[in-house]
Amino acid sequence: MFDKVIPRLPFLIAIDGPAGSGKGTIAKLLSEKLDLNYLDSGAIYRLIALSSLQEGINLNDAESIISHLKEIDIEFSGGAAFLNNIEVSTQIRTQEVGRIASKIAQHIGVRNQILQVQRDFFCGRGLVAEGRDMTTVVFPNADLKIYLDASPTERAKRRYKQLISKGIDANITDLAEEIKARDRQDMDRMYSPLKIARDAIILNSDDLSIDQTVDAIILNLKDVH
Ligand code: DC
């Protein structure tokens, strides 16, 4: 039925937004509804972060991270994330790994190493890709670009619920501070910072449910040709 709203295949929807804006949930749901591939680009940075942490690599040393990156095997299968064939879906979701992911994502060399890996997800019927530079750097020619935003307070609340439901301990005040610090780090960095693409549609999800947000994006598909 959704073929009717997708004018032509393959089709690419790129979604960027700050931490906790809901882009992961929304992009995944959208990909399922439209039968498109799904790319959680943040998970790639998180896998590299977890591996670097485990190996005690100096996070300021881009060259060490890059040579390490060439030796590891990262994979996504059935919604799970694997590092060297071991499932680490829960381990990559901690605040610490998120913080380290944001730090190593500042290195342009690291970003360049995974550029093609991300682009390769665009195959078959198409892709819904989410992250910080999907609309600006990785897929600048996406058919539909969305900047998904939400207030820091709302994002902290959502992150809190998400972590607790996964059995990860959290404190809402600390989360709000962490979110602000992460925004600064992701928006103020030199390479591929999080920013609103010139041709992106801005959606604020503060007062929207998950389904309403997905529907708002699908509504925009009919304007794309
Ligand atoms: O979306 P996330 O919170 O899982 O991403 C973790 C970090 O990875 C984020 O703070 C910055 C980095 N990242 C990035 O620099 N570019 C992307 N496209 C996705 C994530």
PDB file of C-alpha atoms and ligand atoms in Angstrom:
ATOM      1  CA  MET A   1       0.000   0.000   0.000  1.00  0.00           C
ATOM      2  CA  PHE A   2       2.876   2.387   0.693  1.00  0.00           C
ATOM      3  CA  ASP A   3       4.127   1.925  -2.869  1.00  0.00           C
ATOM      4  CA  LYS A   4       1.354   4.383  -3.703  1.00  0.00           C
ATOM      5  CA  VAL A   5       3.043   7.158  -1.726  1.00  0.00           C
ATOM      6  CA  ILE A   6       6.556   6.382  -2.940  1.00  0.00           C
ATOM      7  CA  PRO A   7       6.776   7.877  -6.425  1.00  0.00           C
ATOM      8  CA  ARG A   8       9.733   5.813  -7.635  1.00  0.00           C
ATOM      9  CA  LEU A   9      12.151   3.221  -6.322  1.00  0.00           C
ATOM     10  CA  PRO A  10      14.843   3.057  -5.071  1.00  0.00           C
ATOM     11  CA  PHE A  11      13.965   5.722  -2.553  1.00  0.00           C
ATOM     12  CA  LEU A  12      16.072   7.389   0.109  1.00  0.00           C
ATOM     13  CA  ILE A  13      14.852   9.131   3.249  1.00  0.00           C
ATOM     14  CA  ALA A  14      17.562  10.801   5.350  1.00  0.00           C
ATOM     15  CA  ILE A  15      16.824  11.878   8.917  1.00  0.00           C
ATOM     16  CA  ASP A  16      19.116  13.883  11.161  1.00  0.00           C
ATOM     17  CA  GLY A  17      18.558  15.174  14.655  1.00  0.00           C
ATOM     18  CA  PRO A  18      20.083  15.555  18.106  1.00  0.00           C
ATOM     19  CA  ALA A  19      20.462  12.806  20.720  1.00  0.00           C
ATOM     20  CA  GLY A  20      17.116  11.596  22.013  1.00  0.00           C
ATOM     21  CA  SER A  21      15.015  13.295  19.313  1.00  0.00           C
ATOM     22  CA  GLY A  22      13.399   9.938  18.547  1.00  0.00           C
ATOM     23  CA  LYS A  23      14.971   9.539  15.125  1.00  0.00           C
ATOM     24  CA  GLY A  24      16.005   5.926  15.811  1.00  0.00           C
ATOM     25  CA  THR A  25      12.486   4.749  16.665  1.00  0.00           C
ATOM     26  CA  ILE A  26      10.913   6.806  13.882  1.00  0.00           C
ATOM     27  CA  ALA A  27      13.388   5.773  11.172  1.00  0.00           C
ATOM     28  CA  LYS A  28      13.100   2.085  12.055  1.00  0.00           C
ATOM     29  CA  LEU A  29       9.303   2.162  12.015  1.00  0.00           C
ATOM     30  CA  LEU A  30       9.301   4.088   8.755  1.00  0.00           C
ATOM     31  CA  SER A  31      11.654   1.571   7.144  1.00  0.00           C
ATOM     32  CA  GLU A  32       9.367  -1.285   8.198  1.00  0.00           C
ATOM     33  CA  LYS A  33       6.218   0.447   6.938  1.00  0.00           C
ATOM     34  CA  LEU A  34       7.789   1.326   3.595  1.00  0.00           C
ATOM     35  CA  ASP A  35       9.760  -1.917   3.298  1.00  0.00           C
ATOM     36  CA  LEU A  36      13.082  -0.075   2.945  1.00  0.00           C
ATOM     37  CA  ASN A  37      16.489  -0.846   4.486  1.00  0.00           C
ATOM     38  CA  TYR A  38      17.374   0.875   7.728  1.00  0.00           C
ATOM     39  CA  LEU A  39      20.676   2.508   8.688  1.00  0.00           C
ATOM     40  CA  ASP A  40      21.356   3.520  12.289  1.00  0.00           C
ATOM     41  CA  SER A  41      24.625   5.346  11.601  1.00  0.00           C
ATOM     42  CA  GLY A  42      25.101   6.174  15.289  1.00  0.00           C
ATOM     43  CA  ALA A  43      25.342   2.439  15.993  1.00  0.00           C
ATOM     44  CA  ILE A  44      28.435   2.247  13.743  1.00  0.00           C
ATOM     45  CA  TYR A  45      30.141   4.999  15.762  1.00  0.00           C
ATOM     46  CA  ARG A  46      29.037   3.260  18.951  1.00  0.00           C
ATOM     47  CA  LEU A  47      30.533  -0.077  17.829  1.00  0.00           C
ATOM     48  CA  ILE A  48      33.850   1.595  17.050  1.00  0.00           C
ATOM     49  CA  ALA A  49      33.649   3.384  20.418  1.00  0.00           C
ATOM     50  CA  LEU A  50      32.987   0.171  22.344  1.00  0.00           C
ATOM     51  CA  SER A  51      35.821  -1.621  20.610  1.00  0.00           C
ATOM     52  CA  SER A  52      38.247   1.283  21.174  1.00  0.00           C
ATOM     53  CA  LEU A  53      37.241   1.357  24.834  1.00  0.00           C
ATOM     54  CA  GLN A  54      37.765  -2.399  25.238  1.00  0.00           C
ATOM     55  CA  GLU A  55      41.206  -2.157  23.637  1.00  0.00           C
ATOM     56  CA  GLY A  56      42.217   0.897  25.656  1.00  0.00           C
ATOM     57  CA  ILE A  57      42.876   3.015  22.571  1.00  0.00           C
ATOM     58  CA  ASN A  58      43.697   6.694  23.028  1.00  0.00           C
ATOM     59  CA  LEU A  59      40.506   8.439  21.892  1.00  0.00           C
ATOM     60  CA  ASN A  60      42.402  11.562  20.865  1.00  0.00           C
ATOM     61  CA  ASP A  61      44.630   9.584  18.518  1.00  0.00           C
ATOM     62  CA  ALA A  62      42.756   9.363  15.205  1.00  0.00           C
ATOM     63  CA  GLU A  63      45.440   7.208  13.555  1.00  0.00           C
ATOM     64  CA  SER A  64      45.221   4.522  16.260  1.00  0.00           C
ATOM     65  CA  ILE A  65      41.432   4.437  16.014  1.00  0.00           C
ATOM     66  CA  ILE A  66      41.620   4.146  12.212  1.00  0.00           C
ATOM     67  CA  SER A  67      44.120   1.276  12.250  1.00  0.00           C
ATOM     68  CA  HIS A  68      42.038  -0.450  14.917  1.00  0.00           C
ATOM     69  CA  LEU A  69      38.916   0.096  12.828  1.00  0.00           C
ATOM     70  CA  LYS A  70      40.519  -1.749   9.928  1.00  0.00           C
ATOM     71  CA  GLU A  71      41.024  -4.828  12.123  1.00  0.00           C
ATOM     72  CA  ILE A  72      37.541  -5.174  13.559  1.00  0.00           C
ATOM     73  CA  ASP A  73      34.447  -6.728  12.123  1.00  0.00           C
ATOM     74  CA  ILE A  74      31.155  -4.889  12.593  1.00  0.00           C
ATOM     75  CA  GLU A  75      27.835  -6.245  11.461  1.00  0.00           C
ATOM     76  CA  PHE A  76      24.086  -5.696  11.791  1.00  0.00           C
ATOM     77  CA  SER A  77      21.694  -8.568  11.511  1.00  0.00           C
ATOM     78  CA  GLY A  78      18.037  -8.966  12.495  1.00  0.00           C
ATOM     79  CA  GLY A  79      18.082  -5.671  14.403  1.00  0.00           C
ATOM     80  CA  ALA A  80      21.113  -6.709  16.468  1.00  0.00           C
ATOM     81  CA  ALA A  81      24.658  -5.267  16.417  1.00  0.00           C
ATOM     82  CA  PHE A  82      27.737  -7.500  16.348  1.00  0.00           C
ATOM     83  CA  LEU A  83      31.368  -6.738  17.100  1.00  0.00           C
ATOM     84  CA  ASN A  84      33.738  -9.465  15.897  1.00  0.00           C
ATOM     85  CA  ASN A  85      30.763 -11.855  15.706  1.00  0.00           C
ATOM     86  CA  ILE A  86      29.691 -11.181  19.315  1.00  0.00           C
ATOM     87  CA  GLU A  87      26.336  -9.541  19.926  1.00  0.00           C
ATOM     88  CA  VAL A  88      26.781  -6.210  21.723  1.00  0.00           C
ATOM     89  CA  SER A  89      23.382  -4.556  21.130  1.00  0.00           C
ATOM     90  CA  THR A  90      22.937  -3.656  24.816  1.00  0.00           C
ATOM     91  CA  GLN A  91      26.565  -2.717  25.518  1.00  0.00           C
ATOM     92  CA  ILE A  92      26.617  -0.059  22.764  1.00  0.00           C
ATOM     93  CA  ARG A  93      23.588   1.755  24.244  1.00  0.00           C
ATOM     94  CA  THR A  94      25.200   2.960  27.475  1.00  0.00           C
ATOM     95  CA  GLN A  95      25.761   6.671  28.141  1.00  0.00           C
ATOM     96  CA  GLU A  96      29.502   6.085  28.314  1.00  0.00           C
ATOM     97  CA  VAL A  97      29.671   4.458  24.886  1.00  0.00           C
ATOM     98  CA  GLY A  98      27.473   7.274  23.492  1.00  0.00           C
ATOM     99  CA  ARG A  99      29.856   9.857  24.884  1.00  0.00           C
ATOM    100  CA  ILE A 100      32.883   8.100  23.420  1.00  0.00           C
ATOM    101  CA  ALA A 101      31.104   7.664  20.080  1.00  0.00           C
ATOM    102  CA  SER A 102      30.540  11.414  19.956  1.00  0.00           C
ATOM    103  CA  LYS A 103      34.220  11.985  20.749  1.00  0.00           C
ATOM    104  CA  ILE A 104      35.680   9.667  18.118  1.00  0.00           C
ATOM    105  CA  ALA A 105      33.122  10.992  15.583  1.00  0.00           C
ATOM    106  CA  GLN A 106      35.031  14.271  15.651  1.00  0.00           C
ATOM    107  CA  HIS A 107      37.917  12.727  13.704  1.00  0.00           C
ATOM    108  CA  ILE A 108      37.486  13.268   9.971  1.00  0.00           C
ATOM    109  CA  GLY A 109      39.671  10.212   9.243  1.00  0.00           C
ATOM    110  CA  VAL A 110      37.300   7.969  11.201  1.00  0.00           C
ATOM    111  CA  ARG A 111      34.289   9.476   9.415  1.00  0.00           C
ATOM    112  CA  ASN A 112      35.887   8.952   6.002  1.00  0.00           C
ATOM    113  CA  GLN A 113      36.599   5.287   6.766  1.00  0.00           C
ATOM    114  CA  ILE A 114      32.923   4.528   7.264  1.00  0.00           C
ATOM    115  CA  LEU A 115      31.474   6.771   4.561  1.00  0.00           C
ATOM    116  CA  GLN A 116      31.188   4.023   1.929  1.00  0.00           C
ATOM    117  CA  VAL A 117      30.010   1.458   4.487  1.00  0.00           C
ATOM    118  CA  GLN A 118      27.034   3.721   5.178  1.00  0.00           C
ATOM    119  CA  ARG A 119      26.341   4.417   1.501  1.00  0.00           C
ATOM    120  CA  ASP A 120      26.272   0.681   0.774  1.00  0.00           C
ATOM    121  CA  PHE A 121      23.084   0.403   2.842  1.00  0.00           C
ATOM    122  CA  PHE A 122      21.321   2.176  -0.019  1.00  0.00           C
ATOM    123  CA  CYS A 123      20.399  -0.791  -2.200  1.00  0.00           C
ATOM    124  CA  GLY A 124      17.324  -2.764  -3.232  1.00  0.00           C
ATOM    125  CA  ARG A 125      14.094  -0.804  -2.722  1.00  0.00           C
ATOM    126  CA  GLY A 126      15.904   1.931  -0.846  1.00  0.00           C
ATOM    127  CA  LEU A 127      16.784   3.196   2.581  1.00  0.00           C
ATOM    128  CA  VAL A 128      15.787   5.159   5.660  1.00  0.00           C
ATOM    129  CA  ALA A 129      19.041   6.466   7.187  1.00  0.00           C
ATOM    130  CA  GLU A 130      19.352   8.340  10.464  1.00  0.00           C
ATOM    131  CA  GLY A 131      22.171  10.121  12.257  1.00  0.00           C
ATOM    132  CA  ARG A 132      23.841  13.531  12.352  1.00  0.00           C
ATOM    133  CA  ASP A 133      25.140  13.982   8.789  1.00  0.00           C
ATOM    134  CA  MET A 134      22.794  11.822   6.706  1.00  0.00           C
ATOM    135  CA  THR A 135      21.115  14.830   5.054  1.00  0.00           C
ATOM    136  CA  THR A 136      24.297  16.873   4.607  1.00  0.00           C
ATOM    137  CA  VAL A 137      27.301  14.614   3.926  1.00  0.00           C
ATOM    138  CA  VAL A 138      26.478  10.913   3.544  1.00  0.00           C
ATOM    139  CA  PHE A 139      23.340  11.267   1.406  1.00  0.00           C
ATOM    140  CA  PRO A 140      23.236  14.864   0.137  1.00  0.00           C
ATOM    141  CA  ASN A 141      20.962  13.767  -2.738  1.00  0.00           C
ATOM    142  CA  ALA A 142      18.351  12.003  -0.578  1.00  0.00           C
ATOM    143  CA  ASP A 143      14.804  12.145  -1.950  1.00  0.00           C
ATOM    144  CA  LEU A 144      13.414  13.364   1.357  1.00  0.00           C
ATOM    145  CA  LYS A 145      15.356  15.058   4.149  1.00  0.00           C
ATOM    146  CA  ILE A 146      14.011  15.450   7.656  1.00  0.00           C
ATOM    147  CA  TYR A 147      15.500  17.295  10.614  1.00  0.00           C
ATOM    148  CA  LEU A 148      13.820  15.759  13.647  1.00  0.00           C
ATOM    149  CA  ASP A 149      14.005  17.957  16.706  1.00  0.00           C
ATOM    150  CA  ALA A 150      12.635  17.942  20.263  1.00  0.00           C
ATOM    151  CA  SER A 151      13.297  20.113  23.314  1.00  0.00           C
ATOM    152  CA  PRO A 152      16.157  19.079  25.648  1.00  0.00           C
ATOM    153  CA  THR A 153      13.658  18.409  28.486  1.00  0.00           C
ATOM    154  CA  GLU A 154      11.519  16.120  26.342  1.00  0.00           C
ATOM    155  CA  ARG A 155      14.605  14.349  25.032  1.00  0.00           C
ATOM    156  CA  ALA A 156      15.929  13.743  28.546  1.00  0.00           C
ATOM    157  CA  LYS A 157      12.572  12.256  29.572  1.00  0.00           C
ATOM    158  CA  ARG A 158      12.519   9.953  26.562  1.00  0.00           C
ATOM    159  CA  ARG A 159      16.103   8.806  27.049  1.00  0.00           C
ATOM    160  CA  TYR A 160      15.342   8.095  30.696  1.00  0.00           C
ATOM    161  CA  LYS A 161      12.362   5.876  29.830  1.00  0.00           C
ATOM    162  CA  GLN A 162      14.351   4.132  27.097  1.00  0.00           C
ATOM    163  CA  LEU A 163      17.286   3.306  29.389  1.00  0.00           C
ATOM    164  CA  ILE A 164      15.121   2.174  32.295  1.00  0.00           C
ATOM    165  CA  SER A 165      13.083  -0.094  30.012  1.00  0.00           C
ATOM    166  CA  LYS A 166      16.343  -1.712  28.925  1.00  0.00           C
ATOM    167  CA  GLY A 167      17.336  -2.256  32.534  1.00  0.00           C
ATOM    168  CA  ILE A 168      20.060   0.419  32.393  1.00  0.00           C
ATOM    169  CA  ASP A 169      20.212   2.655  35.487  1.00  0.00           C
ATOM    170  CA  ALA A 170      19.706   6.403  34.798  1.00  0.00           C
ATOM    171  CA  ASN A 171      19.181   9.800  36.441  1.00  0.00           C
ATOM    172  CA  ILE A 172      17.048  12.368  34.596  1.00  0.00           C
ATOM    173  CA  THR A 173      18.999  15.478  35.716  1.00  0.00           C
ATOM    174  CA  ASP A 174      22.287  13.896  34.677  1.00  0.00           C
ATOM    175  CA  LEU A 175      20.706  12.891  31.371  1.00  0.00           C
ATOM    176  CA  ALA A 176      19.580  16.468  30.627  1.00  0.00           C
ATOM    177  CA  GLU A 177      23.132  17.738  31.275  1.00  0.00           C
ATOM    178  CA  GLU A 178      24.593  14.931  29.193  1.00  0.00           C
ATOM    179  CA  ILE A 179      22.237  15.723  26.309  1.00  0.00           C
ATOM    180  CA  LYS A 180      23.213  19.400  26.310  1.00  0.00           C
ATOM    181  CA  ALA A 181      26.908  18.512  26.358  1.00  0.00           C
ATOM    182  CA  ARG A 182      26.418  16.020  23.515  1.00  0.00           C
ATOM    183  CA  ASP A 183      24.480  18.617  21.467  1.00  0.00           C
ATOM    184  CA  ARG A 184      27.377  21.030  21.848  1.00  0.00           C
ATOM    185  CA  GLN A 185      29.939  18.392  20.889  1.00  0.00           C
ATOM    186  CA  ASP A 186      27.963  17.185  17.836  1.00  0.00           C
ATOM    187  CA  MET A 187      26.919  20.644  16.625  1.00  0.00           C
ATOM    188  CA  ASP A 188      30.138  22.564  17.211  1.00  0.00           C
ATOM    189  CA  ARG A 189      32.626  20.073  15.781  1.00  0.00           C
ATOM    190  CA  MET A 190      34.678  20.955  12.729  1.00  0.00           C
ATOM    191  CA  TYR A 191      33.714  18.043  10.451  1.00  0.00           C
ATOM    192  CA  SER A 192      30.173  17.024   9.486  1.00  0.00           C
ATOM    193  CA  PRO A 193      28.513  18.797  12.411  1.00  0.00           C
ATOM    194  CA  LEU A 194      24.838  18.260  13.104  1.00  0.00           C
ATOM    195  CA  LYS A 195      23.034  21.038  11.262  1.00  0.00           C
ATOM    196  CA  ILE A 196      19.793  21.606   9.400  1.00  0.00           C
ATOM    197  CA  ALA A 197      20.272  20.926   5.687  1.00  0.00           C
ATOM    198  CA  ARG A 198      19.084  23.736   3.430  1.00  0.00           C
ATOM    199  CA  ASP A 199      16.449  21.493   1.855  1.00  0.00           C
ATOM    200  CA  ALA A 200      15.361  19.604   4.993  1.00  0.00           C
ATOM    201  CA  ILE A 201      11.871  19.625   6.467  1.00  0.00           C
ATOM    202  CA  ILE A 202      12.016  20.479  10.162  1.00  0.00           C
ATOM    203  CA  LEU A 203       9.753  18.438  12.428  1.00  0.00           C
ATOM    204  CA  ASN A 204       9.461  19.062  16.157  1.00  0.00           C
ATOM    205  CA  SER A 205       8.181  15.933  17.860  1.00  0.00           C
ATOM    206  CA  ASP A 206       7.594  17.419  21.354  1.00  0.00           C
ATOM    207  CA  ASP A 207       3.822  17.139  21.064  1.00  0.00           C
ATOM    208  CA  LEU A 208       3.665  14.279  18.578  1.00  0.00           C
ATOM    209  CA  SER A 209       3.318  10.581  19.321  1.00  0.00           C
ATOM    210  CA  ILE A 210       5.563   8.122  17.492  1.00  0.00           C
ATOM    211  CA  ASP A 211       2.772   7.255  15.043  1.00  0.00           C
ATOM    212  CA  GLN A 212       1.931  10.922  14.444  1.00  0.00           C
ATOM    213  CA  THR A 213       5.587  11.661  13.658  1.00  0.00           C
ATOM    214  CA  VAL A 214       5.806   8.737  11.218  1.00  0.00           C
ATOM    215  CA  ASP A 215       2.551   9.860   9.562  1.00  0.00           C
ATOM    216  CA  ALA A 216       3.853  13.432   9.257  1.00  0.00           C
ATOM    217  CA  ILE A 217       6.894  12.136   7.380  1.00  0.00           C
ATOM    218  CA  ILE A 218       4.792   9.882   5.134  1.00  0.00           C
ATOM    219  CA  LEU A 219       2.585  12.879   4.318  1.00  0.00           C
ATOM    220  CA  ASN A 220       5.648  14.652   2.967  1.00  0.00           C
ATOM    221  CA  LEU A 221       6.389  11.760   0.602  1.00  0.00           C
ATOM    222  CA  LYS A 222       3.575  12.705  -1.709  1.00  0.00           C
ATOM    223  CA  ASP A 223       5.312  16.014  -2.465  1.00  0.00           C
ATOM    224  CA  VAL A 224       8.486  14.251  -3.591  1.00  0.00           C
ATOM    225  CA  HIS A 225       8.803  13.213  -7.218  1.00  0.00           C
TER     226      HIS A 225
HETATM  227  O1   DC B   1      22.631   8.620  17.358  1.00  0.00           O
HETATM  228  P1   DC B   1      23.530   8.163  18.505  1.00  0.00           P
HETATM  229  O2   DC B   1      23.230   8.895  19.782  1.00  0.00           O
HETATM  230  O3   DC B   1      23.513   6.679  18.655  1.00  0.00           O
HETATM  231  O4   DC B   1      25.015   8.552  18.037  1.00  0.00           O
HETATM  232  C1   DC B   1      26.117   8.451  18.909  1.00  0.00           C
HETATM  233  C2   DC B   1      27.165   9.484  18.518  1.00  0.00           C
HETATM  234  O5   DC B   1      27.730   9.137  17.254  1.00  0.00           O
HETATM  235  C3   DC B   1      26.650  10.911  18.350  1.00  0.00           C
HETATM  236  O6   DC B   1      26.654  11.638  19.551  1.00  0.00           O
HETATM  237  C4   DC B   1      27.607  11.492  17.348  1.00  0.00           C
HETATM  238  C5   DC B   1      28.042  10.311  16.519  1.00  0.00           C
HETATM  239  N1   DC B   1      27.366  10.269  15.222  1.00  0.00           N
HETATM  240  C6   DC B   1      27.874  11.062  14.223  1.00  0.00           C
HETATM  241  O7   DC B   1      28.809  11.822  14.441  1.00  0.00           O
HETATM  242  N2   DC B   1      27.338  10.997  12.979  1.00  0.00           N
HETATM  243  C7   DC B   1      26.288  10.216  12.716  1.00  0.00           C
HETATM  244  N3   DC B   1      25.785  10.182  11.490  1.00  0.00           N
HETATM  245  C8   DC B   1      25.730   9.421  13.747  1.00  0.00           C
HETATM  246  C9   DC B   1      26.276   9.485  15.005  1.00  0.00           C
END
